Amino acid sequence: MANRLERLTVGLGDRAYPIWIGHGVLDRLGEALQAVDFPRQVAIVTSPTIAGYYGEIVLQTLVDAGFSVSTIVIPDGEEHKNFVTLQKILDALINQGFDRSSGLLALGGGVIGDMVGFAAAIYLRGIAFAQVPTTLLAQVDSSVGGKTAVNHPLGKNLIGAFYQPRHVHIDVATLATLPTREFAAGMAEVIKYGVICDQEFFLDLAEQREGLRQQDPESLIRTVKRSCQIKANVVEIDEKESSFRAILNFGHTFGHAVESLAGYGTYRHGEAVAIGMVVAAELSRRLELCSLQDVADIRELLVSFDLPVDPPAYAIADYIEAMQRDKKVKEGVLRLVLNRGIGDCLFQEVPQLDLLLTETLKAGISRG
Ligand code: NAD
Ligand code: GLY
């Protein structure tokens, strides 16, 4: 198993980049970076938690491969994904004399990856960076596709850039230390890919459920690889989200409403998305885009990975207002991503959303 290494490519012309996926990738990271000619001066940017688990291994493999390495440790958590932390990264790079031929390594979850990517995008007008994601969510979603950002007090991810990494190195062995709730949150995004793009993958997830829950390396590699492939395909078609890339927001409009009404931090993002996906599926059923059985199957798969699926009890008007605040509203009409059966999706305007949502939430979501 230690030697199995899968490779995908995100095909973006002269900015195309590889994604490596394996078990034990961190042990050979120095070699891998050497083989692709990564800058010789590297800063590993990570958090205290992740540094505690993986900082030493990564530092050692880079030093062994002849890199000049420093480590920048930034505080953990969404509440630190801001200008203050960004400035800390930039200060360290300036103080340590990093020039345009140096590179950054984002070692951590989506928070670290988004911030390091943004720092790389703006430092000296852009330097190389590589993603080394350590949460399931970062491995299947945020490390691929080049969205980088920090939060603003008035909203999440408001300040950022599209800036692609040079490569992505995914070590599924790092998931062994991930809290189970974080693992489940990542599974919500994995299941999303099956619902919107790939029915076979959706069915495969149900079959591999035990292997995934036990973190069988083979199941993890297969699942992360297919997820990254789907995300890469979407990004290749619409890198800057002019339209098509927004299919990745399936379940997110209602999910964001849940996150904001409950207060950020109450639900993990993936948990809120799980609830949002069941609501989106139920809306799709009411619009005759999918069957009662499809809704039940989506719900059951999410539950089998310990994800919440029932919307918390807020007033419909509050849900509607929170959904209207989401970025997808154009001229007062909400365009939602809805599933057509399982494995396909479409954008649809939902003019009488309040009525439909009222029916959906009052009736309770179908259980098949
Ligand atoms: P996170 O980065 O906050 O990580 C979650 C927690 O897990 C943290 O406490 C972290 O220290 C810990 N952790 C990380 N790896 C670990 C490991 N291997 N072992 C033990 N603990 C570990 O959360 P996340 O869910 O990875 O990322 C969420 C962020 O990703 C949000 O800011 C969101 O906006 C962003 N995001 C970006 C994109 C994108 O396309 N760029 C897509 C989705 C989400
Ligand atoms: N996570 C959504 C996107 O990358 O577009």
mmCIF file with all atom_site columns, C-alpha atoms in Angstrom, residues 250-351:
data_model
loop_
_atom_site.group_PDB
_atom_site.id
_atom_site.type_symbol
_atom_site.label_atom_id
_atom_site.label_alt_id
_atom_site.label_comp_id
_atom_site.label_asym_id
_atom_site.label_entity_id
_atom_site.label_seq_id
_atom_site.pdbx_PDB_ins_code
_atom_site.Cartn_x
_atom_site.Cartn_y
_atom_site.Cartn_z
_atom_site.occupancy
_atom_site.B_iso_or_equiv
_atom_site.pdbx_formal_charge
_atom_site.auth_seq_id
_atom_site.auth_comp_id
_atom_site.auth_asym_id
_atom_site.auth_atom_id
_atom_site.pdbx_PDB_model_num
ATOM 1   C CA . PHE A 1 250 ? -25.639 21.840 -4.363  1.00 0.00 ? 250 PHE A CA 1
ATOM 2   C CA . GLY A 1 251 ? -27.106 21.900 -0.844  1.00 0.00 ? 251 GLY A CA 1
ATOM 3   C CA . HIS A 1 252 ? -25.086 24.992 0.029   1.00 0.00 ? 252 HIS A CA 1
ATOM 4   C CA . THR A 1 253 ? -27.768 27.685 -0.185  1.00 0.00 ? 253 THR A CA 1
ATOM 5   C CA . PHE A 1 254 ? -29.908 26.079 2.508   1.00 0.00 ? 254 PHE A CA 1
ATOM 6   C CA . GLY A 1 255 ? -26.738 24.861 4.256   1.00 0.00 ? 255 GLY A CA 1
ATOM 7   C CA . HIS A 1 256 ? -25.400 28.417 4.529   1.00 0.00 ? 256 HIS A CA 1
ATOM 8   C CA . ALA A 1 257 ? -28.770 29.487 5.961   1.00 0.00 ? 257 ALA A CA 1
ATOM 9   C CA . VAL A 1 258 ? -28.502 26.746 8.614   1.00 0.00 ? 258 VAL A CA 1
ATOM 10  C CA . GLU A 1 259 ? -24.931 27.811 9.465   1.00 0.00 ? 259 GLU A CA 1
ATOM 11  C CA . SER A 1 260 ? -25.851 31.456 9.751   1.00 0.00 ? 260 SER A CA 1
ATOM 12  C CA . LEU A 1 261 ? -29.100 30.972 11.727  1.00 0.00 ? 261 LEU A CA 1
ATOM 13  C CA . ALA A 1 262 ? -27.518 28.526 14.165  1.00 0.00 ? 262 ALA A CA 1
ATOM 14  C CA . GLY A 1 263 ? -24.487 30.800 14.582  1.00 0.00 ? 263 GLY A CA 1
ATOM 15  C CA . TYR A 1 264 ? -21.193 29.982 12.833  1.00 0.00 ? 264 TYR A CA 1
ATOM 16  C CA . GLY A 1 265 ? -19.411 27.114 14.535  1.00 0.00 ? 265 GLY A CA 1
ATOM 17  C CA . THR A 1 266 ? -22.551 25.305 15.735  1.00 0.00 ? 266 THR A CA 1
ATOM 18  C CA . TYR A 1 267 ? -22.593 23.095 12.659  1.00 0.00 ? 267 TYR A CA 1
ATOM 19  C CA . ARG A 1 268 ? -19.508 22.082 10.694  1.00 0.00 ? 268 ARG A CA 1
ATOM 20  C CA . HIS A 1 269 ? -19.898 23.351 7.134   1.00 0.00 ? 269 HIS A CA 1
ATOM 21  C CA . GLY A 1 270 ? -20.266 19.784 5.808   1.00 0.00 ? 270 GLY A CA 1
ATOM 22  C CA . GLU A 1 271 ? -22.976 19.020 8.371   1.00 0.00 ? 271 GLU A CA 1
ATOM 23  C CA . ALA A 1 272 ? -24.999 22.040 7.264   1.00 0.00 ? 272 ALA A CA 1
ATOM 24  C CA . VAL A 1 273 ? -24.469 21.016 3.634   1.00 0.00 ? 273 VAL A CA 1
ATOM 25  C CA . ALA A 1 274 ? -25.790 17.520 4.445   1.00 0.00 ? 274 ALA A CA 1
ATOM 26  C CA . ILE A 1 275 ? -29.013 19.070 5.745   1.00 0.00 ? 275 ILE A CA 1
ATOM 27  C CA . GLY A 1 276 ? -29.072 21.418 2.733   1.00 0.00 ? 276 GLY A CA 1
ATOM 28  C CA . MET A 1 277 ? -28.696 18.524 0.300   1.00 0.00 ? 277 MET A CA 1
ATOM 29  C CA . VAL A 1 278 ? -31.701 16.706 1.734   1.00 0.00 ? 278 VAL A CA 1
ATOM 30  C CA . VAL A 1 279 ? -33.766 19.902 1.503   1.00 0.00 ? 279 VAL A CA 1
ATOM 31  C CA . ALA A 1 280 ? -32.572 20.476 -2.094  1.00 0.00 ? 280 ALA A CA 1
ATOM 32  C CA . ALA A 1 281 ? -33.449 16.873 -2.957  1.00 0.00 ? 281 ALA A CA 1
ATOM 33  C CA . GLU A 1 282 ? -36.904 17.259 -1.440  1.00 0.00 ? 282 GLU A CA 1
ATOM 34  C CA . LEU A 1 283 ? -37.452 20.481 -3.402  1.00 0.00 ? 283 LEU A CA 1
ATOM 35  C CA . SER A 1 284 ? -36.324 18.592 -6.520  1.00 0.00 ? 284 SER A CA 1
ATOM 36  C CA . ARG A 1 285 ? -38.876 15.874 -5.784  1.00 0.00 ? 285 ARG A CA 1
ATOM 37  C CA . ARG A 1 286 ? -41.645 18.436 -5.400  1.00 0.00 ? 286 ARG A CA 1
ATOM 38  C CA . LEU A 1 287 ? -40.625 19.875 -8.779  1.00 0.00 ? 287 LEU A CA 1
ATOM 39  C CA . GLU A 1 288 ? -40.771 16.326 -10.195 1.00 0.00 ? 288 GLU A CA 1
ATOM 40  C CA . LEU A 1 289 ? -37.062 16.142 -10.886 1.00 0.00 ? 289 LEU A CA 1
ATOM 41  C CA . CYS A 1 290 ? -36.424 13.116 -8.718  1.00 0.00 ? 290 CYS A CA 1
ATOM 42  C CA . SER A 1 291 ? -38.354 10.397 -6.901  1.00 0.00 ? 291 SER A CA 1
ATOM 43  C CA . LEU A 1 292 ? -39.281 9.821  -3.287  1.00 0.00 ? 292 LEU A CA 1
ATOM 44  C CA . GLN A 1 293 ? -36.852 6.898  -3.322  1.00 0.00 ? 293 GLN A CA 1
ATOM 45  C CA . ASP A 1 294 ? -33.992 9.161  -4.495  1.00 0.00 ? 294 ASP A CA 1
ATOM 46  C CA . VAL A 1 295 ? -34.579 11.515 -1.544  1.00 0.00 ? 295 VAL A CA 1
ATOM 47  C CA . ALA A 1 296 ? -34.678 8.566  0.838   1.00 0.00 ? 296 ALA A CA 1
ATOM 48  C CA . ASP A 1 297 ? -31.441 7.110  -0.626  1.00 0.00 ? 297 ASP A CA 1
ATOM 49  C CA . ILE A 1 298 ? -29.599 10.438 -0.277  1.00 0.00 ? 298 ILE A CA 1
ATOM 50  C CA . ARG A 1 299 ? -30.830 10.834 3.255   1.00 0.00 ? 299 ARG A CA 1
ATOM 51  C CA . GLU A 1 300 ? -29.884 7.275  4.206   1.00 0.00 ? 300 GLU A CA 1
ATOM 52  C CA . LEU A 1 301 ? -26.346 7.543  2.802   1.00 0.00 ? 301 LEU A CA 1
ATOM 53  C CA . LEU A 1 302 ? -25.733 10.771 4.715   1.00 0.00 ? 302 LEU A CA 1
ATOM 54  C CA . VAL A 1 303 ? -27.085 9.270  7.935   1.00 0.00 ? 303 VAL A CA 1
ATOM 55  C CA . SER A 1 304 ? -24.898 6.199  7.471   1.00 0.00 ? 304 SER A CA 1
ATOM 56  C CA . PHE A 1 305 ? -21.874 8.516  7.699   1.00 0.00 ? 305 PHE A CA 1
ATOM 57  C CA . ASP A 1 306 ? -23.215 10.092 10.907  1.00 0.00 ? 306 ASP A CA 1
ATOM 58  C CA . LEU A 1 307 ? -24.322 13.309 9.234   1.00 0.00 ? 307 LEU A CA 1
ATOM 59  C CA . PRO A 1 308 ? -27.338 15.324 10.385  1.00 0.00 ? 308 PRO A CA 1
ATOM 60  C CA . VAL A 1 309 ? -30.182 15.555 7.864   1.00 0.00 ? 309 VAL A CA 1
ATOM 61  C CA . ASP A 1 310 ? -33.041 17.281 9.692   1.00 0.00 ? 310 ASP A CA 1
ATOM 62  C CA . PRO A 1 311 ? -33.284 21.062 9.415   1.00 0.00 ? 311 PRO A CA 1
ATOM 63  C CA . PRO A 1 312 ? -33.190 22.788 12.803  1.00 0.00 ? 312 PRO A CA 1
ATOM 64  C CA . ALA A 1 313 ? -36.473 24.449 13.746  1.00 0.00 ? 313 ALA A CA 1
ATOM 65  C CA . TYR A 1 314 ? -36.249 28.085 12.631  1.00 0.00 ? 314 TYR A CA 1
ATOM 66  C CA . ALA A 1 315 ? -39.122 30.105 11.163  1.00 0.00 ? 315 ALA A CA 1
ATOM 67  C CA . ILE A 1 316 ? -39.552 29.654 7.411   1.00 0.00 ? 316 ILE A CA 1
ATOM 68  C CA . ALA A 1 317 ? -39.271 33.442 7.009   1.00 0.00 ? 317 ALA A CA 1
ATOM 69  C CA . ASP A 1 318 ? -35.841 33.356 8.669   1.00 0.00 ? 318 ASP A CA 1
ATOM 70  C CA . TYR A 1 319 ? -34.715 30.569 6.366   1.00 0.00 ? 319 TYR A CA 1
ATOM 71  C CA . ILE A 1 320 ? -35.962 32.451 3.312   1.00 0.00 ? 320 ILE A CA 1
ATOM 72  C CA . GLU A 1 321 ? -34.257 35.658 4.399   1.00 0.00 ? 321 GLU A CA 1
ATOM 73  C CA . ALA A 1 322 ? -30.964 33.864 5.054   1.00 0.00 ? 322 ALA A CA 1
ATOM 74  C CA . MET A 1 323 ? -31.191 32.087 1.680   1.00 0.00 ? 323 MET A CA 1
ATOM 75  C CA . GLN A 1 324 ? -31.901 35.383 -0.088  1.00 0.00 ? 324 GLN A CA 1
ATOM 76  C CA . ARG A 1 325 ? -28.677 36.768 1.400   1.00 0.00 ? 325 ARG A CA 1
ATOM 77  C CA . ASP A 1 326 ? -26.722 33.985 -0.282  1.00 0.00 ? 326 ASP A CA 1
ATOM 78  C CA . LYS A 1 327 ? -24.694 34.930 -3.339  1.00 0.00 ? 327 LYS A CA 1
ATOM 79  C CA . LYS A 1 328 ? -26.908 33.057 -5.811  1.00 0.00 ? 328 LYS A CA 1
ATOM 80  C CA . VAL A 1 329 ? -29.837 35.504 -5.763  1.00 0.00 ? 329 VAL A CA 1
ATOM 81  C CA . LYS A 1 330 ? -30.273 37.506 -8.968  1.00 0.00 ? 330 LYS A CA 1
ATOM 82  C CA . GLU A 1 331 ? -33.000 40.150 -9.155  1.00 0.00 ? 331 GLU A CA 1
ATOM 83  C CA . GLY A 1 332 ? -34.903 38.632 -6.260  1.00 0.00 ? 332 GLY A CA 1
ATOM 84  C CA . VAL A 1 333 ? -35.227 35.149 -7.762  1.00 0.00 ? 333 VAL A CA 1
ATOM 85  C CA . LEU A 1 334 ? -33.235 32.367 -6.213  1.00 0.00 ? 334 LEU A CA 1
ATOM 86  C CA . ARG A 1 335 ? -31.562 29.958 -8.627  1.00 0.00 ? 335 ARG A CA 1
ATOM 87  C CA . LEU A 1 336 ? -30.919 26.657 -6.917  1.00 0.00 ? 336 LEU A CA 1
ATOM 88  C CA . VAL A 1 337 ? -28.897 23.643 -7.925  1.00 0.00 ? 337 VAL A CA 1
ATOM 89  C CA . LEU A 1 338 ? -31.382 20.763 -7.967  1.00 0.00 ? 338 LEU A CA 1
ATOM 90  C CA . ASN A 1 339 ? -30.789 17.065 -8.542  1.00 0.00 ? 339 ASN A CA 1
ATOM 91  C CA . ARG A 1 340 ? -32.281 15.232 -11.487 1.00 0.00 ? 340 ARG A CA 1
ATOM 92  C CA . GLY A 1 341 ? -32.534 11.717 -10.097 1.00 0.00 ? 341 GLY A CA 1
ATOM 93  C CA . ILE A 1 342 ? -29.161 10.778 -8.639  1.00 0.00 ? 342 ILE A CA 1
ATOM 94  C CA . GLY A 1 343 ? -26.046 11.520 -10.694 1.00 0.00 ? 343 GLY A CA 1
ATOM 95  C CA . ASP A 1 344 ? -27.267 14.581 -12.574 1.00 0.00 ? 344 ASP A CA 1
ATOM 96  C CA . CYS A 1 345 ? -28.245 18.144 -11.692 1.00 0.00 ? 345 CYS A CA 1
ATOM 97  C CA . LEU A 1 346 ? -29.438 21.423 -13.130 1.00 0.00 ? 346 LEU A CA 1
ATOM 98  C CA . PHE A 1 347 ? -29.936 25.063 -12.187 1.00 0.00 ? 347 PHE A CA 1
ATOM 99  C CA . GLN A 1 348 ? -33.497 26.124 -11.737 1.00 0.00 ? 348 GLN A CA 1
ATOM 100 C CA . GLU A 1 349 ? -35.164 29.320 -10.677 1.00 0.00 ? 349 GLU A CA 1
ATOM 101 C CA . VAL A 1 350 ? -37.582 28.660 -7.854  1.00 0.00 ? 350 VAL A CA 1
ATOM 102 C CA . PRO A 1 351 ? -40.027 31.595 -7.952  1.00 0.00 ? 351 PRO A CA 1
#
